[in-house]
Tab-separated table of C-alpha atoms in Angstrom:
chain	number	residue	atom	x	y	z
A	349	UNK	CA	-4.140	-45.100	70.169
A	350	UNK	CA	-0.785	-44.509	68.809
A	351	UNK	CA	1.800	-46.271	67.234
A	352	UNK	CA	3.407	-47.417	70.448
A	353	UNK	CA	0.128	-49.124	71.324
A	354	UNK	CA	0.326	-50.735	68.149
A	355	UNK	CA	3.608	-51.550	68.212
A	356	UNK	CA	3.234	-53.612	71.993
A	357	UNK	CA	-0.353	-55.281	70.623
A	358	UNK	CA	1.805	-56.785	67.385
A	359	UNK	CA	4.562	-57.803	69.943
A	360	UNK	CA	2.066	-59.650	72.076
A	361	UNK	CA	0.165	-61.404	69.182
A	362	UNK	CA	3.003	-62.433	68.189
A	363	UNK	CA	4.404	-63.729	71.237
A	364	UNK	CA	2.229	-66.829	71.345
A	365	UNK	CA	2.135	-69.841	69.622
A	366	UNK	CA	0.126	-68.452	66.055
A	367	UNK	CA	2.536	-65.688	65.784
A	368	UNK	CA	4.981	-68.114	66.202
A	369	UNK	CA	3.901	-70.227	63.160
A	370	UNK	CA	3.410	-66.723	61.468
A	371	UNK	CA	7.481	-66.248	61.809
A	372	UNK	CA	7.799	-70.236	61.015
A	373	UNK	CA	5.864	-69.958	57.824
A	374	UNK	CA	7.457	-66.670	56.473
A	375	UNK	CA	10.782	-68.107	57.035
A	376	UNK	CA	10.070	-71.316	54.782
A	377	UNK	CA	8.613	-68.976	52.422
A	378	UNK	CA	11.981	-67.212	51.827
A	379	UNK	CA	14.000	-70.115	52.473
A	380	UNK	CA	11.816	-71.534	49.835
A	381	UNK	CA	12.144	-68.900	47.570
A	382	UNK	CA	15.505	-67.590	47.940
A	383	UNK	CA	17.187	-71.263	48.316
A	384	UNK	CA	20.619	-71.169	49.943
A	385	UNK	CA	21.457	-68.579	48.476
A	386	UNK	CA	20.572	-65.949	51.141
A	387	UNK	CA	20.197	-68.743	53.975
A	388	UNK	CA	22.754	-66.370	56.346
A	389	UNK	CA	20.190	-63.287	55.469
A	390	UNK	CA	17.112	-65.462	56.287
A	391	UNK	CA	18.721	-66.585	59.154
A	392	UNK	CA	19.625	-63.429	61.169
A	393	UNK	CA	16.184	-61.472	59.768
A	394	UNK	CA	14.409	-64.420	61.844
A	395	UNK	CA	17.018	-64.000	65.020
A	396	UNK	CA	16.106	-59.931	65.134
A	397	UNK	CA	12.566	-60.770	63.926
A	398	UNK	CA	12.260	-62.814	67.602
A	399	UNK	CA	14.726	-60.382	69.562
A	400	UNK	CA	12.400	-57.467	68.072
A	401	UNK	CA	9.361	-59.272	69.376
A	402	UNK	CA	10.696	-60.834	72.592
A	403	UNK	CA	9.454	-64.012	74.200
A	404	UNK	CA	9.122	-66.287	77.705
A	405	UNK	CA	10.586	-69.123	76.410
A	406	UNK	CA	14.569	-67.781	75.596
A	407	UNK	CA	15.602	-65.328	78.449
A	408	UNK	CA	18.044	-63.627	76.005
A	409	UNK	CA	15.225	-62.281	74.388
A	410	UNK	CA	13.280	-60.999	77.419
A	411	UNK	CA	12.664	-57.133	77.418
């Protein structure tokens, strides 16, 4: 198993709806933390963060 297998088994897991609140939950976290101060950085690190994993639900995000 290599680290492209690894790679694809993260994207799927994260794909659903627990990966999903994964994302949701490290987002507060930060937002939380950081408070508006970096809101634009928090922002676009979530936007690649789902463009890196893909998903069914936004077609601009399909791979």
């Amino acid at each position: 198993m290599g680290a492209g297998d690894i790679m694809r088994g993260l994207r799927r897991a994260l794909r659903g709806d627990k990966g999903r609140q994964v994302l949701d939950r490290a987002e507060d976290a930060a937002r939380r933390a950081a408070g508006s101060k970096h809101e634009d950085k928090i922002r676009k690190a979530r936007r690649a963060a789902d463009r890196a994993i893909g998903g069914d639900d936004d077609p601009r995000t399909r791979r």
